[in-house]
Amino acid sequence: MPDGMNVDYDGLIPNNVGLADDARVRKALETWHPGYIDWWKDMGPEGFQESLVYLRTAISVDPKGWARFDYVRMPEYKWGVLLAPAVEGRTIGFGAHKGEPVWQEVPGEYRAMLRRLLVIQGDTEPASVEQQRHLGATAPSLYDLRNLFQVNVEEGRHLWAMVYLLQKYFGKDGREEADELLRRRSGHEDTPRMLGAFNEATPDWLSFFMFTYFTDRDGKMQLEALAQSGFDPLSRTCRFMLTEEAHHMFVGETGVSRVVERTCAAMKEAGITDPDDVAAVRALGVIDLPTIQKKINLHFSLTLDLFGNEISTNAANAFNSGLKGRYREDKLDDDHRLIDATYPVLRCVDGAIVEQHVPALSALNMRLRDDYVVDCQGGVSRWNKVIEKAGFATRLTLPHVAFNRRIGEFAAIKADTHGNIVAHEAADALPSLDDNLYITSLMKPVSETGAYAPWIAAPKVGIDNKPGNFEYVKIHE
Ligand code: BYC
């Protein structure tokens, strides 16, 4: 049995789950591997498969030092199966089984529910790689290009993480689900990915930064909830995935921040005092703040849909059975069973948005979404600091949760960004064709070391503390 800290790096699949001694699962994963590589070559980053990319690879699960940086060709990246170390004596922290020892095998009565959770989680990972596969052609710098590829290979590893659980614990149907994960395609008419936002296009770099800020943050929230799971292998998997996920949100937050910084600097240099003078700002070749706001409106609202229905028996069952907890369940101070508790939920009643107290068990999607909204606000406030420092009065905001929704209470109504119910959605709250064409017109690749496209500021520090002129991607080697 591995001690959970040392990674076996010698075989085809680096792992700390004892694959060397588990012939059945090793064979299943090795059988799946060629299909994965084919998928990566077909649907992964287009045009850069032979380039040398300065990537971090997980080589340990020790929080004090788990990664190594080096030049790697992406198809040769060591996608491994890594679980955070087991916590001795861990017990189930919530639901009907609270206090019982965590499960090392799948409890029969919850098999279907657990499989569904793993498949949904697994499906999002390759979906995001597919959505981002054309972005390399328009990267604003080698630094950004490298960050895109880092995010992509780690989403690939997160797919491996779910496939391992499916193949190890679900036998034949787990292997079939693992194959299906390679068969669905983001945005495909007949075989789309499972959740809405993962079938949307990510056509430009501002969309990419928004996606990694907002949608990867749904990933963080869902992984935090699954990290609480009474099914210990899932908990351990998610705990390690979260260490990688942090960088993805960093890419998003700093990416948007650098766009805002460059726009403000350009407006100042040109003496523009009205950030809403879109034509004047665009004449400078930077992205105006109103368009950035519209992109926020779009990506935030699309991501809210990923939390499912506000009132959900699926969510109640997943909690009751000990499979999926609340955000940081182990830090919450209540009975962790929620039998008699209530929770305030915004609902649509007789054409109005009202708050209702409902049984807390049924409102767990809503609660996770509320935690998500709080988490999102942090970065938006930091973007506003950049605007404030530059001396402009504009502030970026999160739209109301009822705005532009397709799932849940607000799917049936139209609301403006302030949460007022309206007859028609305002045409100017989401990016227009014109806005998108303008952004697309800026997307010209920059591949000289240390250089940045004129619409985005340079980062404050390099990856792995590398200097400003570091060659993060050797494109033609
Ligand atoms: N689109 O009872 P409800 C990430 C379906 S992101 C389409 O509310 P539940 C990442 C739902 O499936 C995190 N369908 O559902 C980020 C259900 O259908 P069935 C991914 C939807 O289960 C960036 C029905 O409607 N992980 O990691 O409470 C890059 C009733 O709904 C949608 C997870 O999501 C939708 N948006 O909540 C890379 C964690 N919403 O089964 C990666 C696992 C709902 O009745 N998933 N439906 O036919 C879950 O915990 C839950 O399934 C959901 C939905 C939160 C997604």
Coordinates of C-alpha atoms and ligand atoms in Angstrom, one line a residue:
M1 CA 0.0 0.0 0.0
P2 CA 1.5 3.4 -0.9
D3 CA 1.9 5.8 2.0
G4 CA -0.1 8.3 0.0
M5 CA 2.7 10.9 -0.3
N6 CA 5.2 9.2 -2.7
V7 CA 4.3 9.2 -6.3
D8 CA 5.3 6.2 -8.5
Y9 CA 6.7 8.0 -11.5
D10 CA 8.2 5.1 -13.4
G11 CA 5.2 3.6 -15.2
L12 CA 3.1 4.9 -18.0
I13 CA 0.8 6.6 -15.5
P14 CA 2.4 8.4 -12.6
N15 CA 0.3 7.7 -9.5
N16 CA 0.1 7.4 -5.7
V17 CA -2.7 4.8 -5.7
G18 CA -0.6 1.7 -6.0
L19 CA -1.4 1.0 -9.7
A20 CA 1.7 -1.2 -9.9
D21 CA 0.0 -3.7 -7.7
D22 CA -3.5 -3.3 -9.1
A23 CA -3.4 -5.2 -12.4
R24 CA -7.2 -4.8 -13.2
V25 CA -7.3 -1.0 -12.9
R26 CA -3.9 -0.5 -14.5
K27 CA -5.0 -2.5 -17.5
A28 CA -8.3 -0.5 -17.7
L29 CA -6.4 2.8 -17.6
E30 CA -3.7 1.6 -20.0
T31 CA -6.5 0.5 -22.4
W32 CA -8.1 4.0 -22.1
H33 CA -4.8 5.8 -22.5
P34 CA -4.5 5.7 -26.4
G35 CA -8.0 6.9 -26.8
Y36 CA -7.2 9.8 -24.5
I37 CA -4.0 10.7 -26.4
D38 CA -6.1 10.6 -29.7
W39 CA -8.7 12.8 -28.1
W40 CA -5.9 15.2 -26.9
K41 CA -4.4 15.4 -30.4
D42 CA -7.8 15.9 -32.1
M43 CA -9.4 18.2 -29.5
G44 CA -6.6 19.6 -27.5
P45 CA -4.7 22.9 -28.2
E46 CA -4.6 23.3 -31.9
G47 CA -1.2 23.9 -33.6
F48 CA 1.1 23.6 -30.6
Q49 CA 1.4 19.9 -30.0
E50 CA 5.1 19.8 -30.9
S51 CA 6.0 23.1 -29.1
L52 CA 8.0 23.0 -25.9
V53 CA 6.0 24.5 -23.1
Y54 CA 7.3 25.5 -19.7
L55 CA 4.8 23.5 -17.6
R56 CA 4.4 22.5 -14.1
T57 CA 3.8 18.8 -13.5
A58 CA 2.6 17.3 -10.2
I59 CA 5.3 15.0 -8.9
S60 CA 4.1 14.7 -5.3
V61 CA 1.0 15.5 -3.2
D62 CA 2.9 17.2 -0.4
P63 CA 1.3 20.6 -0.1
K64 CA 4.8 22.1 0.6
G65 CA 6.2 21.2 -2.8
W66 CA 4.2 19.2 -5.2
A67 CA 5.2 20.5 -8.6
R68 CA 8.2 20.6 -10.9
F69 CA 8.6 23.1 -13.8
D70 CA 10.2 22.1 -17.1
Y71 CA 9.8 22.3 -20.8
V72 CA 7.4 19.6 -22.0
R73 CA 5.7 18.7 -25.3
M74 CA 2.0 18.6 -24.3
P75 CA 1.2 15.1 -25.6
E76 CA 4.1 13.9 -23.5
Y77 CA 2.8 15.6 -20.3
K78 CA 2.7 13.1 -17.4
W79 CA -1.0 12.9 -16.7
G80 CA -1.2 11.1 -13.5
V81 CA -3.6 9.8 -10.8
L82 CA -2.9 11.7 -7.6
L83 CA -5.0 11.7 -4.4
A84 CA -4.3 13.8 -1.4
P85 CA -3.0 11.7 1.5
A86 CA -5.6 9.8 3.5
V87 CA -6.6 11.4 6.8
E88 CA -6.4 8.7 9.5
G89 CA -9.7 8.0 11.3
R90 CA -11.7 10.3 9.0
T91 CA -15.5 10.1 9.6
I92 CA -18.4 11.1 7.4
G93 CA -19.1 14.8 8.3
F94 CA -22.7 15.3 7.4
G95 CA -26.0 13.7 6.5
A96 CA -27.7 10.5 7.7
H97 CA -24.3 8.7 8.1
K98 CA -22.6 11.5 10.1
G99 CA -20.0 10.1 12.4
E100 CA -19.6 6.7 10.7
P101 CA -16.2 5.9 9.2
V102 CA -15.7 7.1 5.7
W103 CA -16.3 4.6 2.9
Q104 CA -13.3 3.1 1.0
E105 CA -15.7 1.3 -1.3
V106 CA -18.9 2.5 -3.0
P107 CA -22.0 1.9 -0.8
G108 CA -24.3 -0.1 -3.0
E109 CA -27.4 2.0 -2.3
Y110 CA -25.7 5.2 -3.5
R111 CA -23.9 3.7 -6.5
A112 CA -26.0 5.4 -9.2
M113 CA -26.0 8.8 -7.5
L114 CA -22.2 8.7 -7.1
R115 CA -21.6 7.6 -10.6
R116 CA -23.7 10.5 -11.9
L117 CA -21.7 13.0 -9.8
L118 CA -18.4 11.6 -11.1
V119 CA -19.6 11.6 -14.7
I120 CA -20.9 15.2 -14.6
Q121 CA -17.6 16.4 -12.9
G122 CA -15.6 14.4 -15.4
D123 CA -17.5 15.7 -18.4
T124 CA -16.6 19.4 -17.7
E125 CA -12.9 18.8 -17.8
P126 CA -12.4 17.7 -21.4
A127 CA -15.2 20.1 -22.4
S128 CA -13.2 23.1 -21.3
V129 CA -10.1 21.9 -23.2
E130 CA -12.3 21.6 -26.3
Q131 CA -13.7 25.1 -25.8
Q132 CA -10.3 26.6 -25.6
R133 CA -8.5 24.7 -28.3
H134 CA -8.3 27.6 -30.9
L135 CA -7.0 30.2 -28.5
G136 CA -3.3 29.4 -29.0
A137 CA -3.4 31.1 -32.4
T138 CA -4.2 34.5 -30.9
A139 CA -2.3 34.5 -27.6
P140 CA -1.4 38.0 -26.5
S141 CA 2.1 36.8 -25.2
L142 CA 4.1 33.6 -24.6
Y143 CA 3.3 34.0 -20.9
D144 CA -0.4 33.8 -21.6
L145 CA 0.1 31.0 -24.1
R146 CA 1.9 29.0 -21.5
N147 CA -0.9 29.7 -18.9
L148 CA -3.5 28.5 -21.3
F149 CA -1.7 25.3 -21.9
Q150 CA -1.1 24.8 -18.2
V151 CA -4.8 25.1 -17.6
N152 CA -5.5 22.7 -20.4
V153 CA -3.1 19.9 -19.3
E154 CA -4.4 20.1 -15.8
E155 CA -8.0 19.9 -16.9
G156 CA -6.8 16.8 -18.8
R157 CA -5.4 15.5 -15.5
H158 CA -8.7 16.2 -13.8
L159 CA -10.4 14.0 -16.4
W160 CA -7.9 11.3 -15.5
A161 CA -8.9 11.7 -11.9
M162 CA -12.5 11.0 -12.5
V163 CA -11.8 8.2 -15.0
Y164 CA -9.6 6.5 -12.3
L165 CA -12.5 6.6 -9.9
L166 CA -15.0 5.3 -12.5
Q167 CA -12.7 2.5 -13.6
K168 CA -11.6 1.5 -10.1
Y169 CA -14.9 1.5 -8.4
F170 CA -17.6 1.0 -11.1
G171 CA -16.4 -2.0 -13.1
K172 CA -17.9 -2.4 -16.6
D173 CA -20.2 0.6 -16.5
G174 CA -17.4 2.7 -15.1
R175 CA -15.3 1.8 -18.1
E176 CA -18.2 2.6 -20.5
E177 CA -18.7 6.0 -18.9
A178 CA -14.9 6.6 -19.2
D179 CA -15.2 5.9 -22.9
E180 CA -18.2 8.2 -23.3
L181 CA -16.2 11.0 -21.7
L182 CA -14.0 10.9 -24.7
R183 CA -16.8 10.7 -27.1
R184 CA -19.0 13.7 -26.2
R185 CA -17.9 17.1 -27.7
S186 CA -18.4 20.6 -26.5
G187 CA -21.1 22.3 -28.6
H188 CA -21.8 19.2 -30.8
E189 CA -25.3 19.0 -32.0
D190 CA -25.8 15.3 -31.4
T191 CA -23.3 14.5 -28.6
P192 CA -22.9 17.7 -26.6
R193 CA -21.2 18.0 -23.2
M194 CA -23.6 17.6 -20.3
L195 CA -23.9 21.1 -18.8
G196 CA -24.9 24.3 -20.6
A197 CA -21.9 26.5 -20.1
F198 CA -19.6 23.8 -21.4
N199 CA -21.2 23.9 -24.8
E200 CA -20.6 27.7 -25.3
A201 CA -17.7 28.9 -27.4
T202 CA -14.6 30.6 -25.8
P203 CA -13.8 32.6 -28.9
D204 CA -11.3 35.2 -27.6
W205 CA -8.9 35.8 -24.7
L206 CA -11.2 38.0 -22.7
S207 CA -13.7 35.2 -22.8
F208 CA -11.0 32.8 -21.6
F209 CA -10.1 35.0 -18.7
M210 CA -13.7 35.4 -17.8
F211 CA -14.2 31.6 -18.1
T212 CA -11.3 30.9 -15.9
Y213 CA -12.4 33.5 -13.4
F214 CA -16.1 32.6 -13.2
T215 CA -16.5 29.1 -14.5
D216 CA -13.4 27.5 -13.0
R217 CA -14.7 29.0 -9.8
D218 CA -17.8 26.9 -10.1
G219 CA -15.3 24.1 -10.4
K220 CA -13.7 25.2 -7.1
M221 CA -17.1 25.3 -5.3
Q222 CA -18.2 21.9 -6.6
L223 CA -14.9 20.3 -5.9
E224 CA -14.9 21.8 -2.3
A225 CA -18.4 20.3 -1.9
L226 CA -17.2 16.9 -3.2
A227 CA -14.0 17.1 -1.1
Q228 CA -16.3 16.8 1.9
S229 CA -17.6 13.4 0.6
G230 CA -18.0 10.4 2.8
F231 CA -16.6 8.4 -0.2
D232 CA -13.0 8.9 0.7
P233 CA -11.3 8.3 -2.7
L234 CA -13.5 11.1 -4.1
S235 CA -12.7 13.4 -1.2
R236 CA -9.0 12.8 -1.6
T237 CA -9.1 13.2 -5.4
C238 CA -10.9 16.5 -5.1
R239 CA -8.6 17.8 -2.4
F240 CA -5.6 17.4 -4.7
M241 CA -7.5 18.8 -7.7
L242 CA -8.2 22.0 -5.7
T243 CA -4.5 22.7 -5.3
E244 CA -4.2 22.9 -9.2
E245 CA -7.5 24.7 -9.6
A246 CA -6.2 27.8 -7.7
H247 CA -3.8 28.6 -10.6
H248 CA -6.7 28.6 -13.1
M249 CA -8.6 31.2 -11.2
F250 CA -5.4 33.2 -10.8
V251 CA -5.1 33.2 -14.6
G252 CA -8.6 34.5 -14.9
E253 CA -8.4 37.1 -12.2
T254 CA -5.1 38.5 -13.2
G255 CA -6.0 38.3 -16.9
V256 CA -9.1 40.5 -16.5
S257 CA -7.1 42.8 -14.1
R258 CA -4.4 43.2 -16.7
V259 CA -7.0 44.1 -19.4
V260 CA -8.6 46.6 -17.1
E261 CA -5.2 48.1 -16.2
R262 CA -4.2 48.5 -19.8
T263 CA -7.5 50.1 -20.7
C264 CA -7.3 52.6 -17.8
A265 CA -3.7 53.5 -18.6
A266 CA -4.6 54.1 -22.3
M267 CA -7.5 56.3 -21.4
K268 CA -5.3 58.3 -19.0
E269 CA -2.6 58.7 -21.6
A270 CA -5.1 59.9 -24.1
G271 CA -6.9 62.3 -21.7
I272 CA -10.2 60.4 -21.9
T273 CA -12.4 61.3 -18.9
D274 CA -15.5 59.4 -19.9
P275 CA -14.9 55.6 -19.9
D276 CA -18.4 55.2 -21.5
D277 CA -17.2 56.9 -24.6
V278 CA -16.8 53.6 -26.3
A279 CA -15.8 54.9 -29.7
A280 CA -13.0 57.0 -28.3
V281 CA -11.7 54.2 -26.1
R282 CA -11.7 51.7 -28.9
A283 CA -9.8 54.1 -31.1
L284 CA -7.0 53.5 -28.7
G285 CA -7.0 49.8 -29.5
V286 CA -8.0 48.7 -26.0
I287 CA -11.2 47.1 -24.6
D288 CA -13.6 49.6 -23.1
L289 CA -15.0 49.1 -19.6
P290 CA -18.6 48.8 -20.7
T291 CA -17.7 45.8 -22.9
I292 CA -15.8 44.2 -20.0
Q293 CA -18.9 44.7 -17.9
K294 CA -21.1 42.9 -20.5
K295 CA -18.6 40.0 -20.6
I296 CA -18.9 39.8 -16.8
N297 CA -22.7 39.8 -17.2
L298 CA -22.5 36.9 -19.7
H299 CA -20.0 34.6 -17.9
F300 CA -21.4 35.1 -14.4
S301 CA -25.0 34.3 -15.5
L302 CA -24.0 31.3 -17.6
T303 CA -22.0 30.0 -14.7
L304 CA -24.9 30.5 -12.2
D305 CA -26.8 28.0 -14.3
L306 CA -24.2 25.3 -13.4
F307 CA -25.5 25.2 -9.8
G308 CA -28.7 23.6 -11.0
N309 CA -32.1 24.3 -9.6
E310 CA -32.4 26.4 -6.4
I311 CA -34.7 23.7 -5.0
S312 CA -33.3 20.3 -5.7
T313 CA -34.1 16.8 -4.4
N314 CA -31.0 15.6 -6.1
A315 CA -28.9 17.9 -4.0
A316 CA -30.8 16.9 -0.8
N317 CA -30.2 13.2 -1.6
A318 CA -26.5 13.7 -2.3
F319 CA -26.2 15.5 1.1
N320 CA -28.3 13.1 3.1
S321 CA -26.4 10.1 1.8
G322 CA -23.0 11.7 2.7
L323 CA -21.8 12.0 -0.9
K324 CA -21.7 15.8 -1.4
G325 CA -21.4 18.3 1.4
R326 CA -21.7 22.1 1.6
Y327 CA -18.8 24.5 0.9
R328 CA -16.3 23.9 3.7
E329 CA -18.8 21.7 5.5
D330 CA -16.1 20.9 8.1
K331 CA -15.8 24.5 9.1
L332 CA -19.5 25.1 9.6
D333 CA -21.0 25.1 13.1
D334 CA -24.4 23.4 13.0
D335 CA -25.7 19.8 13.3
H336 CA -24.6 18.9 9.7
R337 CA -27.9 17.0 9.2
L338 CA -30.2 19.9 8.5
I339 CA -33.4 18.0 9.3
D340 CA -35.2 21.0 10.8
A341 CA -33.2 23.8 9.3
T342 CA -34.4 26.3 6.8
Y343 CA -32.6 28.5 4.3
P344 CA -33.6 31.7 2.5
V345 CA -34.1 31.2 -1.3
L346 CA -35.0 33.8 -3.9
R347 CA -38.0 32.6 -5.8
C348 CA -40.3 33.8 -8.5
V349 CA -43.8 34.1 -7.1
D350 CA -46.7 35.6 -9.1
G351 CA -44.3 37.5 -11.3
A352 CA -42.2 38.9 -8.5
I353 CA -38.8 37.9 -7.0
V354 CA -39.3 37.2 -3.3
E355 CA -37.3 35.5 -0.6
Q356 CA -38.8 32.4 1.0
H357 CA -37.5 30.2 3.8
V358 CA -37.5 26.6 2.6
P359 CA -36.1 23.4 4.1
A360 CA -32.3 23.8 4.0
L361 CA -31.8 20.3 2.7
S362 CA -33.7 21.1 -0.5
A363 CA -31.8 24.4 -0.9
L364 CA -28.3 23.2 -1.0
N365 CA -27.6 24.2 -4.7
M366 CA -28.8 27.7 -3.7
R367 CA -26.5 27.8 -0.7
L368 CA -23.5 26.7 -2.7
R369 CA -24.4 29.4 -5.3
D370 CA -24.6 32.0 -2.6
D371 CA -21.2 31.0 -1.4
Y372 CA -20.0 31.2 -5.0
V373 CA -21.4 34.8 -5.4
V374 CA -19.5 35.9 -2.3
D375 CA -16.3 34.3 -3.7
C376 CA -16.8 36.0 -7.1
Q377 CA -17.1 39.4 -5.6
G378 CA -13.5 39.4 -4.3
G379 CA -11.9 39.6 -7.7
V380 CA -14.4 42.1 -9.0
S381 CA -13.5 44.4 -6.0
R382 CA -9.8 44.0 -6.9
W383 CA -10.5 45.0 -10.5
N384 CA -12.3 48.0 -9.2
K385 CA -9.3 49.0 -7.2
V386 CA -7.3 49.2 -10.5
I387 CA -10.0 51.5 -12.0
E388 CA -10.1 53.6 -8.8
K389 CA -6.3 53.9 -8.7
A390 CA -6.3 55.2 -12.3
G391 CA -8.8 57.9 -11.2
F392 CA -12.0 56.8 -13.0
A393 CA -15.4 56.6 -11.2
T394 CA -16.7 53.6 -13.2
R395 CA -17.1 50.4 -11.1
L396 CA -17.6 46.8 -12.4
T397 CA -20.4 44.9 -10.8
L398 CA -21.9 41.4 -10.7
P399 CA -25.3 41.4 -12.3
H400 CA -28.4 40.2 -10.3
V401 CA -28.7 36.4 -10.0
A402 CA -32.0 36.6 -11.9
F403 CA -30.4 38.1 -15.0
N404 CA -30.1 36.0 -18.2
R405 CA -30.8 32.6 -16.6
R406 CA -31.7 29.3 -18.3
I407 CA -31.9 27.0 -15.3
G408 CA -33.9 27.3 -12.2
E409 CA -36.4 29.8 -10.8
F410 CA -35.5 32.6 -13.1
A411 CA -35.5 30.7 -16.3
A412 CA -39.1 31.5 -16.9
I413 CA -38.8 35.3 -16.5
K414 CA -36.7 38.1 -17.9
A415 CA -34.9 40.3 -15.5
D416 CA -32.5 43.2 -15.9
T417 CA -29.0 43.3 -14.3
H418 CA -30.5 44.9 -11.2
G419 CA -33.1 42.1 -10.8
N420 CA -36.1 44.0 -12.0
I421 CA -38.5 41.9 -14.0
V422 CA -38.8 43.3 -17.5
A423 CA -40.8 42.4 -20.6
H424 CA -37.7 42.3 -22.8
E425 CA -34.1 41.7 -21.9
A426 CA -32.1 44.9 -22.5
A427 CA -30.0 44.5 -25.7
D428 CA -27.1 46.4 -24.1
A429 CA -26.4 44.1 -21.1
L430 CA -24.7 41.3 -23.0
P431 CA -22.0 41.5 -25.6
S432 CA -23.4 42.4 -29.0
L433 CA -22.1 41.1 -32.4
D434 CA -20.3 44.5 -32.7
D435 CA -18.6 44.1 -29.4
N436 CA -17.5 40.6 -30.2
L437 CA -16.2 41.6 -33.6
Y438 CA -14.3 44.4 -32.0
I439 CA -12.6 42.1 -29.5
T440 CA -11.9 39.6 -32.3
S441 CA -10.2 42.4 -34.2
L442 CA -7.7 42.8 -31.4
M443 CA -6.8 39.2 -31.1
K444 CA -3.5 39.2 -32.9
P445 CA -0.8 36.8 -31.7
V446 CA 2.3 38.1 -30.0
S447 CA 5.1 35.6 -29.8
E448 CA 8.3 37.6 -29.1
T449 CA 9.7 37.0 -25.6
G450 CA 8.7 39.6 -23.1
A451 CA 6.2 41.3 -25.5
Y452 CA 2.4 41.8 -24.9
A453 CA -0.5 42.7 -27.2
P454 CA -1.4 46.3 -26.8
W455 CA -4.8 45.6 -25.2
I456 CA -3.3 43.8 -22.1
A457 CA -0.7 44.9 -19.5
A458 CA 2.3 42.7 -18.6
P459 CA 1.9 40.6 -15.5
K460 CA 3.5 41.7 -12.2
V461 CA 5.6 38.6 -11.8
G462 CA 6.6 35.7 -14.0
I463 CA 5.6 32.1 -13.6
D464 CA 8.0 30.2 -11.4
N465 CA 9.6 33.7 -10.8
K466 CA 11.1 33.8 -14.3
P467 CA 12.3 37.1 -15.6
G468 CA 10.2 39.3 -18.0
N469 CA 11.9 38.0 -21.2
F470 CA 11.6 34.3 -20.4
E471 CA 10.6 32.1 -23.3
Y472 CA 7.6 30.3 -21.8
V473 CA 6.8 28.5 -25.1
K474 CA 9.4 27.4 -27.6
I475 CA 6.9 27.3 -30.5
H476 CA 9.0 25.8 -33.2
E477 CA 11.4 23.4 -31.4
Ligands
BYC1 N1 -27.3 22.2 -17.6 O1 -32.0 18.8 -9.3 P1 -31.3 19.7 -10.3 C1 -15.7 22.4 -13.3 C2 -30.2 19.0 -14.8 S1 -17.3 23.0 -13.1 C3 -27.9 21.1 -18.0 O2 -31.2 21.1 -9.9 P2 -28.7 18.9 -9.4 C4 -14.9 23.0 -14.3 C5 -29.7 18.0 -13.8 O3 -28.6 17.3 -14.3 C6 -18.1 21.9 -11.8 N2 -28.7 20.3 -17.2 O4 -29.8 19.1 -10.5 C7 -14.9 24.4 -14.5 C8 -31.0 17.2 -13.5 O5 -31.1 16.2 -14.5 P3 -31.7 14.8 -14.2 C9 -18.6 20.6 -12.4 C10 -28.8 20.7 -15.9 O6 -28.2 17.5 -9.6 C11 -14.1 24.9 -15.5 C12 -32.1 18.2 -13.7 O7 -31.6 19.3 -14.4 N3 -19.0 19.7 -11.3 O8 -15.3 21.5 -12.6 O9 -29.1 19.2 -8.0 C13 -13.3 24.1 -16.2 C14 -32.6 18.6 -12.3 O10 -31.7 19.6 -11.7 C15 -28.1 21.9 -15.4 C16 -20.3 19.6 -10.8 O11 -21.2 20.2 -11.3 C17 -27.3 22.6 -16.3 N4 -26.7 23.7 -16.0 O12 -27.6 20.0 -9.7 C18 -13.2 22.8 -16.0 C19 -20.5 18.7 -9.7 N5 -28.4 22.0 -14.1 O13 -30.5 14.1 -13.5 C20 -14.0 22.2 -15.0 C21 -21.4 17.5 -9.9 C22 -29.2 21.0 -13.7 O14 -32.9 14.9 -13.3 N6 -22.7 17.9 -10.3 N7 -29.4 20.2 -14.8 O15 -31.9 14.2 -15.6 C23 -23.7 18.2 -9.4 O16 -23.5 18.3 -8.2 C24 -25.1 18.5 -9.9 O17 -25.4 17.5 -10.8 C25 -25.4 19.9 -10.5 C26 -26.9 20.0 -10.8 C27 -24.9 20.9 -9.5 C28 -24.7 20.1 -11.8

